[in-house]
XYZ file of C-alpha atoms in Angstrom:
638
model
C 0.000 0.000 0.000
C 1.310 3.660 -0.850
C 2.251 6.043 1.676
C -1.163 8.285 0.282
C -3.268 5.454 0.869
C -1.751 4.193 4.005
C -1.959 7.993 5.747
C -5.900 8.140 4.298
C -6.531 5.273 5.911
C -4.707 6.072 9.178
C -6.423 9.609 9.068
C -10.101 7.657 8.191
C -9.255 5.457 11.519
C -8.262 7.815 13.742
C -11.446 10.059 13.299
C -13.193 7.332 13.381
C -12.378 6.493 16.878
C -12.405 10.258 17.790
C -16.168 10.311 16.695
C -16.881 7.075 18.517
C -15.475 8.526 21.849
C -17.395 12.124 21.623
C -20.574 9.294 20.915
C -19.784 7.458 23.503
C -19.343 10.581 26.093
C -22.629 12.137 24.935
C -24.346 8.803 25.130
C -22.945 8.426 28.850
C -24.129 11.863 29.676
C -27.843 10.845 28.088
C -27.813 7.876 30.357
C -26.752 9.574 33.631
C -29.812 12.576 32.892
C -31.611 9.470 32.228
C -31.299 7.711 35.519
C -31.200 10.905 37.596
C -34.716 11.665 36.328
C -36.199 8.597 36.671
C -34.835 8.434 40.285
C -36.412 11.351 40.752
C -40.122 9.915 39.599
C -39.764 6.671 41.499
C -38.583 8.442 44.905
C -41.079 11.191 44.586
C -42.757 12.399 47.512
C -45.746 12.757 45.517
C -46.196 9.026 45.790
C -47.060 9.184 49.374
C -50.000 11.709 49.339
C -53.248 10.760 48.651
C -53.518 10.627 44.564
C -56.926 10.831 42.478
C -58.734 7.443 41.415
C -59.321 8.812 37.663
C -56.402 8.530 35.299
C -57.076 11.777 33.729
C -57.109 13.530 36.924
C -54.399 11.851 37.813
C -51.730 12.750 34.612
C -52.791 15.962 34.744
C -51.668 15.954 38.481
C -48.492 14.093 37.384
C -47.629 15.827 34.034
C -46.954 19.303 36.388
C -43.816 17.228 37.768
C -43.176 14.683 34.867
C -42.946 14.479 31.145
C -43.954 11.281 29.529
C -43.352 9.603 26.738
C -46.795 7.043 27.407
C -49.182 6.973 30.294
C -51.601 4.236 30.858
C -54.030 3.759 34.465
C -56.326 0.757 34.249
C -58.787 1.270 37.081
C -59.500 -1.949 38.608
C -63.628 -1.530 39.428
C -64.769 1.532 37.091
C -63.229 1.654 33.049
C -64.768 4.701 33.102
C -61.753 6.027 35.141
C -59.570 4.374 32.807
C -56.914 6.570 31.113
C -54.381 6.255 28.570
C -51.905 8.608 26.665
C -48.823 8.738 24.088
C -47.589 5.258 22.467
C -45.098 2.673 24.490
C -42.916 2.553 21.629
C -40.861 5.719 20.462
C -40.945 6.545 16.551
C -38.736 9.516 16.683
C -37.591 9.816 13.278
C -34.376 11.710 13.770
C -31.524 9.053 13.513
C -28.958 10.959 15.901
C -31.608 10.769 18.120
C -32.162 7.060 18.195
C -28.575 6.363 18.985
C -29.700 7.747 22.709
C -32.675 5.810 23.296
C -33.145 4.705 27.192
C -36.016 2.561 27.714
C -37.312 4.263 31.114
C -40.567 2.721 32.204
C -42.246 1.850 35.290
C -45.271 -0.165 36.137
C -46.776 0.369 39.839
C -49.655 -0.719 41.863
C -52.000 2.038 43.133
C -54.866 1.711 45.674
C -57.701 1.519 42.986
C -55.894 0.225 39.894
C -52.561 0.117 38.067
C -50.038 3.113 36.856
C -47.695 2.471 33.651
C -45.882 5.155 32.325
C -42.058 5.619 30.170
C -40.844 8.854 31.171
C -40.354 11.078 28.111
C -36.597 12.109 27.285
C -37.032 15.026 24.729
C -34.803 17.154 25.801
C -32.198 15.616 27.094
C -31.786 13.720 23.564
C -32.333 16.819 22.162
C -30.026 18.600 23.781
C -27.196 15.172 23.104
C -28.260 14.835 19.495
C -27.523 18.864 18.620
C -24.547 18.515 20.342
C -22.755 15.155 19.281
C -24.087 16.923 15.803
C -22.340 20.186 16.452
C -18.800 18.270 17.278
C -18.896 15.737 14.483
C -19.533 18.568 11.747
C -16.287 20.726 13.201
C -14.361 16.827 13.801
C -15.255 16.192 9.912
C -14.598 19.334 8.861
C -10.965 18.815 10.352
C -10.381 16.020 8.199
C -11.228 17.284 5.219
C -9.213 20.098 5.643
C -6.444 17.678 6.567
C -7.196 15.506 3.586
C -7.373 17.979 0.844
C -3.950 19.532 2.700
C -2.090 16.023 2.422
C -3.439 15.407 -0.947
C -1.689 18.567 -2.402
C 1.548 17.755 -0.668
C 1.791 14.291 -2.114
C 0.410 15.455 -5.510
C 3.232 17.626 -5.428
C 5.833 15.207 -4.223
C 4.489 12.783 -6.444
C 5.020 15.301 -9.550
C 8.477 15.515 -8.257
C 9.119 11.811 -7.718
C 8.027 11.478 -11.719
C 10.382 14.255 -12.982
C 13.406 12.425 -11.120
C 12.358 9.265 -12.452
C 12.036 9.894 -15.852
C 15.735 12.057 -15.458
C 17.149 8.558 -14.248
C 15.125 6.492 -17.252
C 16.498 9.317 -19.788
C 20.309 8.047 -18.279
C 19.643 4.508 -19.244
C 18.745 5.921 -22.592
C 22.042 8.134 -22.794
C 20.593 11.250 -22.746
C 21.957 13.906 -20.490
C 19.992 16.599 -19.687
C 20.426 19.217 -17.455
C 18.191 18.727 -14.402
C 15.355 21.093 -13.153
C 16.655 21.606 -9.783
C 13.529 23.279 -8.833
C 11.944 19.851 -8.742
C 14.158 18.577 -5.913
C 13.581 20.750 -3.064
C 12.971 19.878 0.484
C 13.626 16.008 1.487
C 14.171 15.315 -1.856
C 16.966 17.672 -2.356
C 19.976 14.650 -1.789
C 18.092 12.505 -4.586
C 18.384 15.787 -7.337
C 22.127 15.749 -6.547
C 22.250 12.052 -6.788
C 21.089 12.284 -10.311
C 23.194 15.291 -11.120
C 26.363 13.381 -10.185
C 25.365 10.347 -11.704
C 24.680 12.224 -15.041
C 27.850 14.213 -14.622
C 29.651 10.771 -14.254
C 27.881 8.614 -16.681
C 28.111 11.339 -19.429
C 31.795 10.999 -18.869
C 32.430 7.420 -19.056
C 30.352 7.611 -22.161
C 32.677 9.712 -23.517
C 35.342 7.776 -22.516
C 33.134 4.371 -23.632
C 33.140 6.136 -26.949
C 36.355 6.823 -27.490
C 37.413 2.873 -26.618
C 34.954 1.167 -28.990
C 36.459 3.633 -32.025
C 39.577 2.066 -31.118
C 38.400 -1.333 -30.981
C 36.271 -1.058 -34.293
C 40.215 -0.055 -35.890
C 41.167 -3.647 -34.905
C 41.068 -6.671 -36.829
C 37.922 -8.715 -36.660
C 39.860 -11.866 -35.673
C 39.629 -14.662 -32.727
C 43.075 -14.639 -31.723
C 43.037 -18.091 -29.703
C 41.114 -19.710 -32.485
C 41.886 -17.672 -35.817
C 38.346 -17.308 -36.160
C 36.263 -14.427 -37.492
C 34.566 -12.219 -34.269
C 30.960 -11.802 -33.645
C 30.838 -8.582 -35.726
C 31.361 -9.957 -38.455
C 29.275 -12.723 -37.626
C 26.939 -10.112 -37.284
C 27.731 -8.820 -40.543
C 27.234 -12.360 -41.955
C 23.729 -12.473 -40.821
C 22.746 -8.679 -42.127
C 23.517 -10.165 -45.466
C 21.503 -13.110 -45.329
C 18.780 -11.057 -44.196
C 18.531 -8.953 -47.518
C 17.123 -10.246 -50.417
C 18.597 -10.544 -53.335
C 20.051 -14.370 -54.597
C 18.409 -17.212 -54.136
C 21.469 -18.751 -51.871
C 21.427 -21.602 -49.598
C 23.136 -23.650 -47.101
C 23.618 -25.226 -43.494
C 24.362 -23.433 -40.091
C 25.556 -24.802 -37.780
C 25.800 -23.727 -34.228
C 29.103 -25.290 -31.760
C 28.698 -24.822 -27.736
C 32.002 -25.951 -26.076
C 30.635 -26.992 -23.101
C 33.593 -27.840 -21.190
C 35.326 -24.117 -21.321
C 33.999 -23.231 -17.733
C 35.342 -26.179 -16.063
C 38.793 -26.267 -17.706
C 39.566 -22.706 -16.883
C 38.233 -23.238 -13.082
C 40.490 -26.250 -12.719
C 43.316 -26.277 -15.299
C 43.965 -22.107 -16.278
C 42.989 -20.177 -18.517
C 45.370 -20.933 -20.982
C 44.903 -24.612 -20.674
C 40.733 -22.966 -21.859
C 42.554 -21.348 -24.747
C 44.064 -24.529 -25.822
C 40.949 -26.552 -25.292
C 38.995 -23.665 -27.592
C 42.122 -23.733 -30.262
C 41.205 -27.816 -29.798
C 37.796 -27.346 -30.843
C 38.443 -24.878 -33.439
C 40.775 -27.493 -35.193
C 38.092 -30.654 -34.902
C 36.217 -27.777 -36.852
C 38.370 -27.556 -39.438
C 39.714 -30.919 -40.326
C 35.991 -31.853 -40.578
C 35.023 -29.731 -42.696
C 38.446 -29.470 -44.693
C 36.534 -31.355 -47.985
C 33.609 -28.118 -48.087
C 34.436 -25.016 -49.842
C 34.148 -21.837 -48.735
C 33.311 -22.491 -45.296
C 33.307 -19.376 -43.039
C 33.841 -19.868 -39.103
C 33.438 -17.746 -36.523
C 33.428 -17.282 -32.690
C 30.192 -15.521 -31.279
C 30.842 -15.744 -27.832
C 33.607 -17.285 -25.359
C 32.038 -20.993 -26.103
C 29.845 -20.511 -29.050
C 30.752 -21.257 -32.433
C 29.092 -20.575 -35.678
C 29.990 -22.139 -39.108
C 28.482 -21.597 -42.653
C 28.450 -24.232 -44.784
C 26.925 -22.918 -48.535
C 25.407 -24.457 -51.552
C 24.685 -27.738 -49.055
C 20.864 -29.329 -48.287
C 19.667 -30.795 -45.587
C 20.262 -34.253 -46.400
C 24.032 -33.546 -46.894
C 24.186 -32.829 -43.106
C 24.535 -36.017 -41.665
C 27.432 -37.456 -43.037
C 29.414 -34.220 -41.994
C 27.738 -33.958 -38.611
C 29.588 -37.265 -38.151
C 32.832 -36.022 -39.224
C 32.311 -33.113 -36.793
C 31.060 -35.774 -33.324
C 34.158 -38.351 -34.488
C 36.554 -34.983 -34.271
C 35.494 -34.228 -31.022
C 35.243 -37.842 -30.168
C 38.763 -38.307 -31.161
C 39.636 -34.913 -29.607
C 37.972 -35.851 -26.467
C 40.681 -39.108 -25.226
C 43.576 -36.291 -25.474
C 41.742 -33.725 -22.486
C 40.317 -34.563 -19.323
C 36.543 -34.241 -20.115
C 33.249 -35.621 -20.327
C 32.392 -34.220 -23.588
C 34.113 -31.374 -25.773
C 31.484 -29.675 -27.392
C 27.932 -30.368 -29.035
C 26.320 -29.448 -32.665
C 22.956 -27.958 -33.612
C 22.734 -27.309 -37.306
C 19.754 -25.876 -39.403
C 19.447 -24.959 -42.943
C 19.450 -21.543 -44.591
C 18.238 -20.006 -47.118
C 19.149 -15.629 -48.326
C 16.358 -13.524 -47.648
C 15.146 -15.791 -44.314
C 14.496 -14.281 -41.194
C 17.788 -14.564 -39.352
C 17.401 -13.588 -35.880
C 14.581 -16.888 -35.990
C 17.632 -18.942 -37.423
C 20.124 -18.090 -34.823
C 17.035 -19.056 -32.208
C 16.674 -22.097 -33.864
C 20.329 -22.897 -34.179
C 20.406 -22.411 -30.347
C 17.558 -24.754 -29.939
C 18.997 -27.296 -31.915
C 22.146 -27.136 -29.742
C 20.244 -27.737 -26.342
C 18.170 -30.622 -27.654
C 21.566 -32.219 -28.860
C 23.274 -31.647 -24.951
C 20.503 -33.934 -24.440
C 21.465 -37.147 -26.568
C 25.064 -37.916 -24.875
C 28.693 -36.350 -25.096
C 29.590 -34.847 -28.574
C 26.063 -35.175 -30.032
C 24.222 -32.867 -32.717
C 20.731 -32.510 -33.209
C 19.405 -31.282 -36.930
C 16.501 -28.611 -36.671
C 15.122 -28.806 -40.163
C 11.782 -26.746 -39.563
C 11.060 -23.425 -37.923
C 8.519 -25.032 -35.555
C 8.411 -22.840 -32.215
C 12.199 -23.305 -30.920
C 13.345 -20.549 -32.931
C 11.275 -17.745 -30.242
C 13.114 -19.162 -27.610
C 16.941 -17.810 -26.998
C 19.361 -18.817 -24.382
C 17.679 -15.583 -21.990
C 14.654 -16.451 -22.912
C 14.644 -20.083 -22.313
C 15.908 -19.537 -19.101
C 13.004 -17.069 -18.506
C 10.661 -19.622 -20.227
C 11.856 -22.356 -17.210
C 11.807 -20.387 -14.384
C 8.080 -19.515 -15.755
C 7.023 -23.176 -15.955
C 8.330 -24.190 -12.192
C 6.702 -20.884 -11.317
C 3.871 -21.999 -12.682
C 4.018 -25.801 -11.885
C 2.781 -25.207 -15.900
C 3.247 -29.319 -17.368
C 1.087 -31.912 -17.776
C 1.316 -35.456 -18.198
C 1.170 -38.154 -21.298
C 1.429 -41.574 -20.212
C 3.066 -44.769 -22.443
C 2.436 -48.069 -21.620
C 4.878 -50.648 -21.670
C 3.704 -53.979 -22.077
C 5.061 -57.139 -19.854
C 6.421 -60.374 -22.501
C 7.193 -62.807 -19.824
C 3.901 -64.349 -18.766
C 1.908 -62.563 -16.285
C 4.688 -60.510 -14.823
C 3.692 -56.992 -14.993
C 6.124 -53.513 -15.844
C 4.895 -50.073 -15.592
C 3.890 -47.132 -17.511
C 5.966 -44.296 -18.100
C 5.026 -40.863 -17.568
C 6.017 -38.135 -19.924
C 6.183 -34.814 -19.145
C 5.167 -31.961 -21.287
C 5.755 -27.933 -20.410
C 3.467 -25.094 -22.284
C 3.529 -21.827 -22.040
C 1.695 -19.173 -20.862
C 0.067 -19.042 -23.477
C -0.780 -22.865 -23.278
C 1.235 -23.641 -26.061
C 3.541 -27.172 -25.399
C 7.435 -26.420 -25.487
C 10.071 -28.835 -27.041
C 10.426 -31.104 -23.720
C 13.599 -31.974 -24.558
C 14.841 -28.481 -25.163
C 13.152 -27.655 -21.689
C 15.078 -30.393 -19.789
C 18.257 -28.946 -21.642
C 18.001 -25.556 -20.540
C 16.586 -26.208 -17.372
C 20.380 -27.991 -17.127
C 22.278 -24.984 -18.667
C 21.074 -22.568 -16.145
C 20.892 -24.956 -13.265
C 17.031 -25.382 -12.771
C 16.885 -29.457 -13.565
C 16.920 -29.699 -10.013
C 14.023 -27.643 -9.167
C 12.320 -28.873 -12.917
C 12.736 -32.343 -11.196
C 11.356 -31.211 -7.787
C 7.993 -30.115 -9.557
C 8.004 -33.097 -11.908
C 8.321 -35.719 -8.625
C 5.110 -33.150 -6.548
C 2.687 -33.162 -9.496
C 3.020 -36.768 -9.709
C 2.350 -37.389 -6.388
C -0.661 -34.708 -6.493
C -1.665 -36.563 -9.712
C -1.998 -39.932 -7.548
C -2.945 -38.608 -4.692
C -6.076 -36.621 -6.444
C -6.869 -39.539 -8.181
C -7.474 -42.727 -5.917
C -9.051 -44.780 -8.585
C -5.755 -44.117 -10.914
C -3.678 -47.300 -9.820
C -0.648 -49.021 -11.176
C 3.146 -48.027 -11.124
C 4.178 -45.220 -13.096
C 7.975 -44.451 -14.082
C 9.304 -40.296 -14.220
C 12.514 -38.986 -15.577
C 14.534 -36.975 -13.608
C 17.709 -35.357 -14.409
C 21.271 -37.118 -13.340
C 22.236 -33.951 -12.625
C 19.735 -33.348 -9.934
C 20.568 -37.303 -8.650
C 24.047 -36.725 -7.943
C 23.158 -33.395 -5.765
C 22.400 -34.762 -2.349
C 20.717 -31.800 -1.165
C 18.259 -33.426 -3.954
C 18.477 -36.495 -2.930
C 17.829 -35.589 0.928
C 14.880 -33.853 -0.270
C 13.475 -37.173 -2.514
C 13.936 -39.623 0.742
C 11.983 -37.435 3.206
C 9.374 -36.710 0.694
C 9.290 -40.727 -0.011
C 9.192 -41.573 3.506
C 6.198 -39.309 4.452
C 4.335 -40.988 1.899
C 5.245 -44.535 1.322
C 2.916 -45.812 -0.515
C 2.778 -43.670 -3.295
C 6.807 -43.600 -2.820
C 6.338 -47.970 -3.794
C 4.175 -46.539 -7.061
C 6.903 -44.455 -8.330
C 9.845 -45.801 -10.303
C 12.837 -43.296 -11.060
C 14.086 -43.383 -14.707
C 17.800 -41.966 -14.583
C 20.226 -41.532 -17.947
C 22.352 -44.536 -17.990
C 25.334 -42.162 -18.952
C 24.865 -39.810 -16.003
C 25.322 -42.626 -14.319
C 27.912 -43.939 -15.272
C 29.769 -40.574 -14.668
C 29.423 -40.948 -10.956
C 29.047 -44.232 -9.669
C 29.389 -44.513 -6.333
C 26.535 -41.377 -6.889
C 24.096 -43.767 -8.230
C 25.080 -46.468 -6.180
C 24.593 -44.409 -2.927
C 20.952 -42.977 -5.045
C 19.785 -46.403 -5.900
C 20.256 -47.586 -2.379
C 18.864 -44.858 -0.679
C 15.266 -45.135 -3.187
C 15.166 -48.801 -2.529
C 15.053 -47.970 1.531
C 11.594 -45.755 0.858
C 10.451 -48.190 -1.584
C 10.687 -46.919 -4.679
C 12.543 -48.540 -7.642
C 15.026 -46.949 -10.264
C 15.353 -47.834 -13.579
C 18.335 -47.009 -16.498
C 16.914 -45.638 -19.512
C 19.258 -45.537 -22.605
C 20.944 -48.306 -21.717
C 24.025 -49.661 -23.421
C 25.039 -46.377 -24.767
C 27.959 -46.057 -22.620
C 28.396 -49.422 -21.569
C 31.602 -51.161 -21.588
C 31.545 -53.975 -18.438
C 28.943 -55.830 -16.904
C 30.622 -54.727 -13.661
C 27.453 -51.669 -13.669
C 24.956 -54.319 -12.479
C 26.877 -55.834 -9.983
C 27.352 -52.304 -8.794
C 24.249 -50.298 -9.039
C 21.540 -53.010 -9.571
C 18.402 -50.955 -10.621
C 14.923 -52.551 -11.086
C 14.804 -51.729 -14.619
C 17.172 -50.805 -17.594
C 15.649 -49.830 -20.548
C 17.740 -50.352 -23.773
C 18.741 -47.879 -25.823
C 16.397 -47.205 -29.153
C 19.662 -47.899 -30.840
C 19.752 -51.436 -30.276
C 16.178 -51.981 -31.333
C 17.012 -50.921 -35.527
C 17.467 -53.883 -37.544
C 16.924 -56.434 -34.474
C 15.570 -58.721 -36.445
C 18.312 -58.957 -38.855
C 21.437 -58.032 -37.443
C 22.983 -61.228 -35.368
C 25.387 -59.195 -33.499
C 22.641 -56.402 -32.250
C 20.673 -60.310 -30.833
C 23.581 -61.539 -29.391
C 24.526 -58.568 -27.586
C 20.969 -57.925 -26.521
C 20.753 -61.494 -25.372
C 24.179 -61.159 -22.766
C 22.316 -58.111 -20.928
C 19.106 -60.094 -20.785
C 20.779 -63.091 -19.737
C 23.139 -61.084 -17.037
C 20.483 -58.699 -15.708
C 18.522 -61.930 -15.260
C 20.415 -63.405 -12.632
C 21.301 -60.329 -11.507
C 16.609 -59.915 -10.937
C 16.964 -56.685 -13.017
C 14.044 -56.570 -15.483
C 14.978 -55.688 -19.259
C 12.493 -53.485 -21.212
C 13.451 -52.728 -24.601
C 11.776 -49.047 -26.665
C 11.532 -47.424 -29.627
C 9.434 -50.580 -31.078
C 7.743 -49.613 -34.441
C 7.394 -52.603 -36.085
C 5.715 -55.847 -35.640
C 9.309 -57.959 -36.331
C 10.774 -55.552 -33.850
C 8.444 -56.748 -31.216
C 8.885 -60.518 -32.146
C 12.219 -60.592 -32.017
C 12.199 -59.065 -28.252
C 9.702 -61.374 -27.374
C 12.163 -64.229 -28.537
C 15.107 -62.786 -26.916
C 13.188 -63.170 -23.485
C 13.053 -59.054 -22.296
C 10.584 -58.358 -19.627
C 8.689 -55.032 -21.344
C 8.216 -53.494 -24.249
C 7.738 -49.835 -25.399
C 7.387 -47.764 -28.395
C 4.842 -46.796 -30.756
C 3.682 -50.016 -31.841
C 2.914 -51.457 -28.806
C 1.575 -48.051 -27.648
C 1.419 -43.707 -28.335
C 1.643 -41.455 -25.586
C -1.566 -40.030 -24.432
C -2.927 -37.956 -21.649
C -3.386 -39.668 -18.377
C -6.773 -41.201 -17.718
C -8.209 -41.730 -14.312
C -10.084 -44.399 -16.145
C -7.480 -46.081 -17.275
C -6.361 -49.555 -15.664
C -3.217 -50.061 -14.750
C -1.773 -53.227 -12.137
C 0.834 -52.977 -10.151
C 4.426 -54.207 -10.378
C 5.122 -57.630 -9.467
């Protein structure tokens, strides 16, 4: 609440209780009149005198004394003596008035019949009611004159208050105006010479600003640590593109060397120049067979490379070139990954600041598929609005919002009656209720640490979801980041939460990245144990991608590991992709890990799984994603 509104209030209060204390004085003056007179007619003398037997006789006889309000005498032998004036019940119609009534009546036994009269307090209220009326006109007349007062200081103030705010807003705008120091007088003297010195200042260092940038726009427009062309002229670049003119095309694609941060924090900062210089090389010998190839560095990490006269379908095959670089690259540092690829195609005359969005989606969604990977964004379909800022503005809106919604795949059990689960899939919209890439979500959520508070809503809607929802049964399987799994402030948080509520904590199976794993295993090893002490189960989703011993079962032993959609192409022809898929059936077998294979589109797929002996299935052929159903049955996991 503003100060205005908060003093109006105060003022609105405070005469408020100043008019209920002048009430309540006037109405405790009333009341003492009030009892003093009708002392007076009980203890009158007149009462022990001889008084007449007819009523009229006796209120005239009365009336001299008394005034009244009603008068009744019921004689009890003759009616004729009978005698009755004024009504019992007041109907004054003046409201001050009524906020004084005293009920003064009294009902006596006379010699020859009965007396009941209410005393009549005219005056006195009279006299209360003109004068609470007198004091509240001069009390309200105070406050309006106090009001109205108030209200043209802070009208000025607030007229003052503007003027220095839009002199600061005309700052962030460079514009440097001399100041109307007739607006700052009074308290607000110190802020007008705040300003002045900040504009005095800032106008300076713009100057100075000024002068720097003309020197740096004299310098070449070349990456010294990688020999690559600067983001001006990647700028540049993209100006041209923009214009119309001929029908060119080609492929972008956008580099993020992930690993830059950590290498300068633990090796130097030259050891980050060498690792950039690294990645600038893989570049190049990758793309040494393309002609005019132009390469530039946009930010510290980001690359950009234009690749002309190439289609889509002749990114692939270099895309490889570019992962088997880094790959190669990669075994020489000590890293998890070296750097990822999003590439998108181009055409002149397209709208470039969408293709630079897009580029940057395509890069988060491939941060998503394993060390070194690339993603190819061939249409403009929604990633392009969303930049690195904005993403991150876009996540921190969806926890905000708990804003995502659940799809839910089945997976189907092959061995007999022994049952799997179903897997839940998340999937984020906007404000606007539009859904958002989900794996570009998850990706950014990552880049600007939010996975682990993405996860924390995930894991609380899909307890709300089963706990709003009694006659939704069954087991149902979430993803959650590795990141957040390794973080046992995360982990801390999962147990408690699983212990409070066990059995929906027995319902819930955790689907972690089998490379993530991997990483950090005496992480998952501590993770796994600690989920199988509330209950819950854990299973390994993309399975095999990383794998090179058998030794991960004996170590982690999940519930579940769910190959990688890799191994599921050309199953049912390839003998090596059986046999292979056979040893991890046949070792997560004795091991009582359940093998569920995905990405099943075909009926010979499915067959062939079936004959190999896994325990689920999963993929579109045995079943789409669709919204979760209360209706929908669902058993539990043996």
């Amino acid at each position: 609440m503003s100060v205005s509104k908060t003093f109006h209030f105060l003022l609105v209060v405070i005469f408020i209780s100043i008019t209920l204390v002048l009430y309540r004085a006037e109405a405790e003056r009333v009341t003492k009149l009030a009892t003093e007179q009708f002392n007076s007619y009980t203890s009158s003398s007149v009462w022990l005198t001889s008084l007449p037997e007819n009523g009229e006789a006796l209120y005239s006889r009365l009336k001299q004394t008394y005034s009244f309000q009603f008068f009744q005498y019921i004689h009890s032998q003759d009616s004729s003596f009978n005698f009755t004036y004024g009504q019992l019940m007041s109907q004054r119609s003046d409201i001050i008035k009524r906020l004084f009534i005293q009920e003064l009546g009294d009902t006596r036994a006379l010699s020859m019949g009965r007396l009941q009269v209410k005393l009549s307090l005219e005056p006195i209220l009279d006299s209360a009611a003109s004068s609470l009326k007198s004091n509240l006109i001069y009390l309200w007349a105070l406050y309006l004159l106090i009001a109205i007062l108030f209200s043209l200081l802070m009208s000025r103030l607030k007229r003052s208050i503007r003027y220095a705010s839009e002199a600061i807003a005309s700052l962030a705008s460079l514009k440097f105006d001399a100041l109307a120091h007739s607006k700052f007088r009074g308290e607000l003297k110190p802020v007008g010479l705040a300003i002045e010195n900040s504009r005095t200042a800032l106008h300076q260092q713009f100057n100075e600003i000024n002068k720097h940038n003309e020197l740096l726009n004299r310098e070449a427009y070349q990456d010294p640590v990688t020999g690559f062309s600067t983001r001006p002229k990647f700028t540049d670049k993209l100006d041209n593109l923009a214009k119309p003119g001929k029908d060119r095309i080609g492929l972008l694609a956008m580099v993020k060397a992930t690993e830059l941060g950590a290498i300068n924090q633990a090796q130097g900062r030259v050891a980050g120049d060498d690792y950039l210089a690294g990645v600038a090389n893989c570049l190049r010998k990758a793309l040494s067979e393309q002609s005019h190839v132009e390469f530039y560095r946009i930010s510290s990490a980001d690359f950009a490379v234009f690749i002309p006269d190439l289609v889509i379908n002749d990114a692939e095959a270099i895309l490889d070139k570019i992962k088997s670089e880094f790959d190669e690259y990669q075994q020489t540092i000590e890293a998890e990954s070296v750097a990822y690829t999003g590439l998108v195609p181009y055409q002149q005359g397209n709208e470039v600041l969408s293709l630079v969005y897009l580029g940057d989606a395509a890069v988060s969604i491939a941060q998503t598929l394993g060390p070194n990977s690339y993603h190819i964004q061939e249409k403009l379909n929604g990633d392009e609005l969303f930049g690195d800022s904005r993403w991150k503005e876009a996540v921190e809106d969806i926890i905000a919002r708990k804003a995502l919604r659940f799809h839910a795949q089945d997976i189907q059990p092959c061995r007999g009656e022994q049952k799997v689960y179903r897997e839940l899939l998340s999937r984020f919209y906007s404000k606007e209720g539009k859904f958002l890439p989900t794996a570009t979500v998850i990706a950014m959520a990552e880049r600007h640490n939010l996975s682990l508070e993405l996860d924390k809503i995930i894991i609380l809607n899909t307890f709300r979801l089963l706990m709003d929802n009694p006659n939704l049964d069954g087991v149902f399987g979430i993803n959650i980041s590795t990141a957040s799994v390794t973080q046992p402030t995360f982990v801390a948080w999962l147990k408690d939460l699983f212990i409070r509520q066990r059995s929906l904590a027995s319902r819930i199976v955790l689907e972690v990245n089998e490379s993530g794993m991997q990483a950090n295993i005496n992480m998952a090893y501590k993770f796994v144990r600690d989920m199988h002490s509330v209950g819950s189960r854990v299973s390994v989703e993309h399975f095999g991608m990383g794998f090179t011993s058998f030794k991960f079962f004996k170590e982690i032993r999940p519930d579940f590991i769910k190959l990688d959609g890799s191994y599921t192409d050309a199953i049912d022809s390839d003998d090596n992709n059986r046999f292979f898929v056979k040893m991890i059936v046949d070792v997560a077998r004795k091991q009582s890990i359940k093998v569920v294979a995905t990405s099943i589109e075909r009926q010979e797929e499915k067959l062939a799984f079936e004959h190999l002996l896994v325990d689920g299935l999963q993929g579109y052929y045995i079943a789409k994603p669709k919204p979760i159903s209360t209706k929908d049955e669902q058993s539990t996991v043996t």
